[in-house]
Amino acid sequence: MDIGIMGGTFDPIHFGHLIAAERAMEDARLNEVWFVPSHTPPHKQKTTGPNAEHRLAMVELAVEGNPCFRAMDDELKRGGTSYTYDTLESFRQTYAGYRFHFIIGADMVQILPQWHRIENIVRHFRFIGLQRPGYELDLAKLPPDIRAAVSLVPMPEIGISSTDIRTRASSGQSIRYLLPDSVYHYIKENQLYETMVPK
Ligand code: ATP
Ligand code: MG
């Protein structure tokens, strides 16, 4: 089994995430993609958006109906800073024999050298990198051992970010069609992001 892991805060999940997962699955012939919302990501200030339960609920709604996509609560359950290294190691032990591929957008590819224990991660796992508007996807800038672990998968440039969605929602602008309808309605029903000060 080849499993794609899509990590992120998913605050909220949007079509950029889902298209990236679909393209990675298709191109790298993955059997499934697991979406793993982080508790506290190392590279971000504290999550200021809806709590973990809402972020997980939105991921669950977004993957509903796709038997190849799964929402995983491992990092939320573990709590604290969510290091990819810990997550992948724990998956590797629990699901012996599975191959794990971590799916990341170009913004994450750029900062791979700063990741916690990256030299250990690249020994056991591969990365799938996808382009993202506003970020250069230049593997030549990465150290050779990291570069060797990254494969690029083509994807249409999708100029959607959770930050933009939060900003739009908090200033009363429409966020419809940037994310699945089910997630859109969940945000409305729970009045998420409406009063939040955008980052
Ligand atoms: P925020 O603006 O809060 O950082 P985000 O839209 O960047 O949110 P994250 O949860 O930070 O979403 O991202 C999770 C993963 O999805 C990262 O690897 C990121 O690069 C990737 N990703 C998010 N949006 C896109 C997109 N539009 N195109 C390609 N990759 C994306
Ligand atoms: Mg981001």
mmCIF file of C-alpha atoms and ligand atoms in Angstrom:
data_model
loop_
_atom_site.group_PDB
_atom_site.id
_atom_site.type_symbol
_atom_site.label_atom_id
_atom_site.label_comp_id
_atom_site.label_asym_id
_atom_site.label_seq_id
_atom_site.Cartn_x
_atom_site.Cartn_y
_atom_site.Cartn_z
ATOM 1 C CA MET A 1 0.000 0.000 0.000
ATOM 2 C CA ASP A 2 1.225 3.456 -0.909
ATOM 3 C CA ILE A 3 -0.273 6.115 1.309
ATOM 4 C CA GLY A 4 -0.129 9.872 0.782
ATOM 5 C CA ILE A 5 -0.107 11.975 3.931
ATOM 6 C CA MET A 6 -1.472 15.474 3.674
ATOM 7 C CA GLY A 7 -0.611 17.501 6.766
ATOM 8 C CA GLY A 8 -1.793 21.003 7.542
ATOM 9 C CA THR A 9 -3.855 23.121 9.857
ATOM 10 C CA PHE A 10 -6.851 22.924 7.512
ATOM 11 C CA ASP A 11 -8.239 26.112 9.017
ATOM 12 C CA PRO A 12 -10.336 25.541 6.909
ATOM 13 C CA ILE A 13 -9.717 22.758 4.348
ATOM 14 C CA HIS A 14 -10.250 24.040 0.777
ATOM 15 C CA PHE A 15 -10.080 22.936 -2.873
ATOM 16 C CA GLY A 16 -6.323 23.616 -3.051
ATOM 17 C CA HIS A 17 -5.772 20.802 -0.523
ATOM 18 C CA LEU A 18 -8.204 18.448 -2.230
ATOM 19 C CA ILE A 19 -6.867 19.018 -5.742
ATOM 20 C CA ALA A 20 -3.285 18.576 -4.494
ATOM 21 C CA ALA A 21 -4.262 15.268 -2.852
ATOM 22 C CA GLU A 22 -6.095 14.039 -5.940
ATOM 23 C CA ARG A 23 -3.240 14.913 -8.293
ATOM 24 C CA ALA A 24 -0.647 13.362 -5.989
ATOM 25 C CA MET A 25 -2.720 10.193 -5.696
ATOM 26 C CA GLU A 26 -3.141 9.911 -9.438
ATOM 27 C CA ASP A 27 0.395 10.779 -10.474
ATOM 28 C CA ALA A 28 2.229 8.808 -7.780
ATOM 29 C CA ARG A 29 -0.280 5.920 -7.936
ATOM 30 C CA LEU A 30 -1.140 6.130 -4.265
ATOM 31 C CA ASN A 31 -3.828 3.870 -2.868
ATOM 32 C CA GLU A 32 -5.119 6.394 -0.350
ATOM 33 C CA VAL A 33 -4.507 9.880 0.983
ATOM 34 C CA TRP A 34 -4.802 10.505 4.714
ATOM 35 C CA PHE A 35 -5.483 14.059 5.861
ATOM 36 C CA VAL A 36 -3.863 14.727 9.221
ATOM 37 C CA PRO A 37 -4.833 18.047 10.839
ATOM 38 C CA SER A 38 -2.034 19.266 13.068
ATOM 39 C CA HIS A 39 -2.483 20.231 16.683
ATOM 40 C CA THR A 40 0.126 22.995 16.812
ATOM 41 C CA PRO A 41 2.288 23.294 13.704
ATOM 42 C CA PRO A 42 5.968 24.075 14.368
ATOM 43 C CA HIS A 43 6.159 26.717 11.625
ATOM 44 C CA LYS A 44 3.112 28.757 12.612
ATOM 45 C CA GLN A 45 2.146 30.915 15.528
ATOM 46 C CA LYS A 46 -0.549 29.335 17.643
ATOM 47 C CA THR A 47 -3.674 28.438 15.709
ATOM 48 C CA THR A 48 -5.993 31.366 16.154
ATOM 49 C CA GLY A 49 -8.940 29.930 14.240
ATOM 50 C CA PRO A 50 -11.596 27.477 15.257
ATOM 51 C CA ASN A 51 -10.582 24.797 17.646
ATOM 52 C CA ALA A 52 -9.283 21.414 16.695
ATOM 53 C CA GLU A 53 -12.720 19.837 16.706
ATOM 54 C CA HIS A 54 -13.988 22.199 14.034
ATOM 55 C CA ARG A 55 -10.908 21.752 11.867
ATOM 56 C CA LEU A 56 -11.233 17.964 12.071
ATOM 57 C CA ALA A 57 -14.994 18.085 11.426
ATOM 58 C CA MET A 58 -14.406 20.142 8.276
ATOM 59 C CA VAL A 59 -11.790 17.686 7.014
ATOM 60 C CA GLU A 60 -14.220 14.824 7.674
ATOM 61 C CA LEU A 61 -16.940 16.580 5.692
ATOM 62 C CA ALA A 62 -14.550 17.327 2.828
ATOM 63 C CA VAL A 63 -13.394 13.718 2.409
ATOM 64 C CA GLU A 64 -16.863 12.217 2.794
ATOM 65 C CA GLY A 65 -17.851 10.262 -0.287
ATOM 66 C CA ASN A 66 -14.296 9.605 -1.438
ATOM 67 C CA PRO A 67 -13.318 6.107 -0.299
ATOM 68 C CA CYS A 68 -9.627 6.868 -1.001
ATOM 69 C CA PHE A 69 -9.478 9.898 1.312
ATOM 70 C CA ARG A 70 -9.402 9.552 5.096
ATOM 71 C CA ALA A 71 -9.436 12.045 7.975
ATOM 72 C CA MET A 72 -6.967 11.094 10.721
ATOM 73 C CA ASP A 73 -7.011 12.569 14.235
ATOM 74 C CA ASP A 74 -3.595 11.240 15.329
ATOM 75 C CA GLU A 75 -1.879 14.630 15.718
ATOM 76 C CA LEU A 76 -4.874 16.182 17.456
ATOM 77 C CA LYS A 77 -5.004 13.287 19.914
ATOM 78 C CA ARG A 78 -1.264 13.473 20.545
ATOM 79 C CA GLY A 79 -1.497 17.219 21.256
ATOM 80 C CA GLY A 80 1.421 19.627 21.592
ATOM 81 C CA THR A 81 3.655 20.609 18.703
ATOM 82 C CA SER A 82 2.915 18.382 15.716
ATOM 83 C CA TYR A 83 6.183 17.238 14.236
ATOM 84 C CA THR A 84 5.846 15.355 10.964
ATOM 85 C CA TYR A 85 8.707 13.138 12.069
ATOM 86 C CA ASP A 86 6.692 11.847 15.058
ATOM 87 C CA THR A 87 3.590 11.283 12.952
ATOM 88 C CA LEU A 88 5.374 9.389 10.205
ATOM 89 C CA GLU A 89 7.304 7.278 12.706
ATOM 90 C CA SER A 90 4.127 6.361 14.532
ATOM 91 C CA PHE A 91 2.387 5.462 11.250
ATOM 92 C CA ARG A 92 5.407 3.419 10.190
ATOM 93 C CA GLN A 93 5.144 1.363 13.375
ATOM 94 C CA THR A 94 1.364 0.974 13.297
ATOM 95 C CA TYR A 95 1.098 0.202 9.595
ATOM 96 C CA ALA A 96 4.103 -1.989 8.950
ATOM 97 C CA GLY A 97 4.699 -2.603 5.264
ATOM 98 C CA TYR A 98 2.914 0.545 4.068
ATOM 99 C CA ARG A 99 4.911 3.151 2.157
ATOM 100 C CA PHE A 100 4.224 6.741 3.185
ATOM 101 C CA HIS A 101 4.574 9.788 0.936
ATOM 102 C CA PHE A 102 4.191 13.221 2.470
ATOM 103 C CA ILE A 103 2.311 15.608 0.154
ATOM 104 C CA ILE A 104 3.345 19.276 0.356
ATOM 105 C CA GLY A 105 2.789 22.515 -1.509
ATOM 106 C CA ALA A 106 5.649 24.628 -2.830
ATOM 107 C CA ASP A 107 5.684 26.856 0.280
ATOM 108 C CA MET A 108 6.507 23.804 2.396
ATOM 109 C CA VAL A 109 9.061 22.477 -0.093
ATOM 110 C CA GLN A 110 10.988 25.729 0.270
ATOM 111 C CA ILE A 111 11.330 25.341 4.035
ATOM 112 C CA LEU A 112 12.008 21.589 4.119
ATOM 113 C CA PRO A 113 15.616 22.110 5.342
ATOM 114 C CA GLN A 114 14.203 23.718 8.502
ATOM 115 C CA TRP A 115 11.973 20.775 9.377
ATOM 116 C CA HIS A 116 12.537 19.006 12.679
ATOM 117 C CA ARG A 117 14.720 15.909 12.061
ATOM 118 C CA ILE A 118 14.456 16.260 8.290
ATOM 119 C CA GLU A 119 17.619 14.188 7.840
ATOM 120 C CA ASN A 120 15.837 11.269 9.541
ATOM 121 C CA ILE A 121 12.590 11.814 7.656
ATOM 122 C CA VAL A 122 14.225 11.645 4.225
ATOM 123 C CA ARG A 123 15.840 8.332 5.110
ATOM 124 C CA HIS A 124 12.481 6.565 5.321
ATOM 125 C CA PHE A 125 9.899 8.667 3.545
ATOM 126 C CA ARG A 126 9.373 10.427 0.259
ATOM 127 C CA PHE A 127 7.860 13.815 -0.413
ATOM 128 C CA ILE A 128 5.518 14.776 -3.218
ATOM 129 C CA GLY A 129 5.784 18.496 -4.028
ATOM 130 C CA LEU A 130 3.136 20.500 -5.877
ATOM 131 C CA GLN A 131 3.257 23.983 -7.259
ATOM 132 C CA ARG A 132 1.426 26.793 -5.590
ATOM 133 C CA PRO A 133 0.990 30.363 -6.875
ATOM 134 C CA GLY A 134 3.442 32.780 -5.273
ATOM 135 C CA TYR A 135 6.038 30.159 -4.368
ATOM 136 C CA GLU A 136 8.997 28.984 -6.354
ATOM 137 C CA LEU A 137 9.349 25.245 -6.729
ATOM 138 C CA ASP A 138 13.086 25.027 -7.315
ATOM 139 C CA LEU A 139 14.561 21.774 -6.101
ATOM 140 C CA ALA A 140 18.061 22.925 -7.088
ATOM 141 C CA LYS A 141 18.084 25.122 -3.989
ATOM 142 C CA LEU A 142 17.646 22.160 -1.652
ATOM 143 C CA PRO A 143 20.565 20.209 -0.162
ATOM 144 C CA PRO A 144 21.156 17.031 -2.234
ATOM 145 C CA ASP A 145 19.947 14.523 0.383
ATOM 146 C CA ILE A 146 16.638 16.367 0.750
ATOM 147 C CA ARG A 147 16.298 16.998 -2.977
ATOM 148 C CA ALA A 148 16.642 13.275 -3.639
ATOM 149 C CA ALA A 149 13.578 12.580 -1.492
ATOM 150 C CA VAL A 150 11.242 14.961 -3.343
ATOM 151 C CA SER A 151 9.250 14.138 -6.477
ATOM 152 C CA LEU A 152 7.271 16.828 -8.223
ATOM 153 C CA VAL A 153 3.735 16.269 -9.424
ATOM 154 C CA PRO A 154 2.096 18.711 -11.836
ATOM 155 C CA MET A 155 -0.975 20.538 -10.661
ATOM 156 C CA PRO A 156 -2.919 23.544 -11.953
ATOM 157 C CA GLU A 157 -2.079 26.643 -9.950
ATOM 158 C CA ILE A 158 -4.837 27.100 -7.425
ATOM 159 C CA GLY A 159 -4.706 30.506 -5.785
ATOM 160 C CA ILE A 160 -6.685 29.540 -2.707
ATOM 161 C CA SER A 161 -5.357 29.675 0.844
ATOM 162 C CA SER A 162 -6.976 29.219 4.236
ATOM 163 C CA THR A 163 -5.594 32.616 5.242
ATOM 164 C CA ASP A 164 -7.437 34.244 2.347
ATOM 165 C CA ILE A 165 -10.633 32.364 3.224
ATOM 166 C CA ARG A 166 -10.417 33.505 6.860
ATOM 167 C CA THR A 167 -9.736 37.086 5.815
ATOM 168 C CA ARG A 168 -12.631 37.110 3.369
ATOM 169 C CA ALA A 169 -15.035 35.536 5.865
ATOM 170 C CA SER A 170 -14.107 37.947 8.634
ATOM 171 C CA SER A 171 -14.731 40.930 6.381
ATOM 172 C CA GLY A 172 -18.079 39.615 5.177
ATOM 173 C CA GLN A 173 -16.922 38.591 1.691
ATOM 174 C CA SER A 174 -18.044 35.385 0.023
ATOM 175 C CA ILE A 175 -16.047 32.194 0.492
ATOM 176 C CA ARG A 176 -18.455 30.072 -1.506
ATOM 177 C CA TYR A 177 -16.909 27.812 -4.198
ATOM 178 C CA LEU A 178 -13.459 28.009 -2.618
ATOM 179 C CA LEU A 179 -14.221 24.887 -0.618
ATOM 180 C CA PRO A 180 -16.768 22.040 -0.666
ATOM 181 C CA ASP A 181 -20.383 23.073 -0.087
ATOM 182 C CA SER A 182 -20.582 20.880 3.011
ATOM 183 C CA VAL A 183 -17.638 22.771 4.555
ATOM 184 C CA TYR A 184 -19.107 26.092 3.473
ATOM 185 C CA HIS A 185 -22.364 25.305 5.261
ATOM 186 C CA TYR A 186 -20.513 24.046 8.344
ATOM 187 C CA ILE A 187 -18.638 27.361 8.571
ATOM 188 C CA LYS A 188 -21.889 29.315 8.233
ATOM 189 C CA GLU A 189 -23.770 27.201 10.772
ATOM 190 C CA ASN A 190 -21.007 27.466 13.340
ATOM 191 C CA GLN A 191 -20.270 31.099 12.540
ATOM 192 C CA LEU A 192 -16.584 30.354 12.166
ATOM 193 C CA TYR A 193 -14.137 33.128 11.227
ATOM 194 C CA GLU A 194 -16.796 35.834 11.310
ATOM 195 C CA THR A 195 -15.353 37.837 14.152
ATOM 196 C CA MET A 196 -11.794 36.609 13.927
ATOM 197 C CA VAL A 197 -9.061 39.141 13.438
ATOM 198 C CA PRO A 198 -7.328 37.968 10.258
ATOM 199 C CA LYS A 199 -3.665 36.953 10.527
HETATM 200 P P1 ATP B 1 -2.798 28.959 5.818
HETATM 201 O O1 ATP B 1 -3.048 30.101 4.882
HETATM 202 O O2 ATP B 1 -3.554 29.016 7.106
HETATM 203 O O3 ATP B 1 -1.333 28.625 6.000
HETATM 204 P P2 ATP B 1 -3.022 26.984 3.729
HETATM 205 O O4 ATP B 1 -4.025 27.296 2.681
HETATM 206 O O5 ATP B 1 -1.572 27.258 3.438
HETATM 207 O O6 ATP B 1 -3.452 27.693 5.087
HETATM 208 P P3 ATP B 1 -2.267 24.661 5.182
HETATM 209 O O7 ATP B 1 -3.187 23.892 6.072
HETATM 210 O O8 ATP B 1 -1.261 25.554 5.758
HETATM 211 O O9 ATP B 1 -3.217 25.480 4.148
HETATM 212 O O10 ATP B 1 -1.559 23.705 4.119
HETATM 213 C C1 ATP B 1 -1.482 22.314 4.196
HETATM 214 C C2 ATP B 1 -0.707 21.801 2.978
HETATM 215 O O11 ATP B 1 -1.435 22.079 1.777
HETATM 216 C C3 ATP B 1 0.659 22.480 2.793
HETATM 217 O O12 ATP B 1 1.589 21.513 2.346
HETATM 218 C C4 ATP B 1 0.397 23.501 1.712
HETATM 219 O O13 ATP B 1 1.556 23.792 0.964
HETATM 220 C C5 ATP B 1 -0.632 22.777 0.847
HETATM 221 N N1 ATP B 1 -1.508 23.693 0.115
HETATM 222 C C6 ATP B 1 -2.442 24.510 0.646
HETATM 223 N N2 ATP B 1 -3.061 25.226 -0.311
HETATM 224 C C7 ATP B 1 -2.500 24.860 -1.484
HETATM 225 C C8 ATP B 1 -2.709 25.272 -2.855
HETATM 226 N N3 ATP B 1 -3.599 26.214 -3.154
HETATM 227 N N4 ATP B 1 -1.939 24.692 -3.819
HETATM 228 C C9 ATP B 1 -1.007 23.760 -3.475
HETATM 229 N N5 ATP B 1 -0.788 23.316 -2.214
HETATM 230 C C10 ATP B 1 -1.503 23.868 -1.221
HETATM 231 MG MG MG B 2 -0.167 27.285 4.926
#
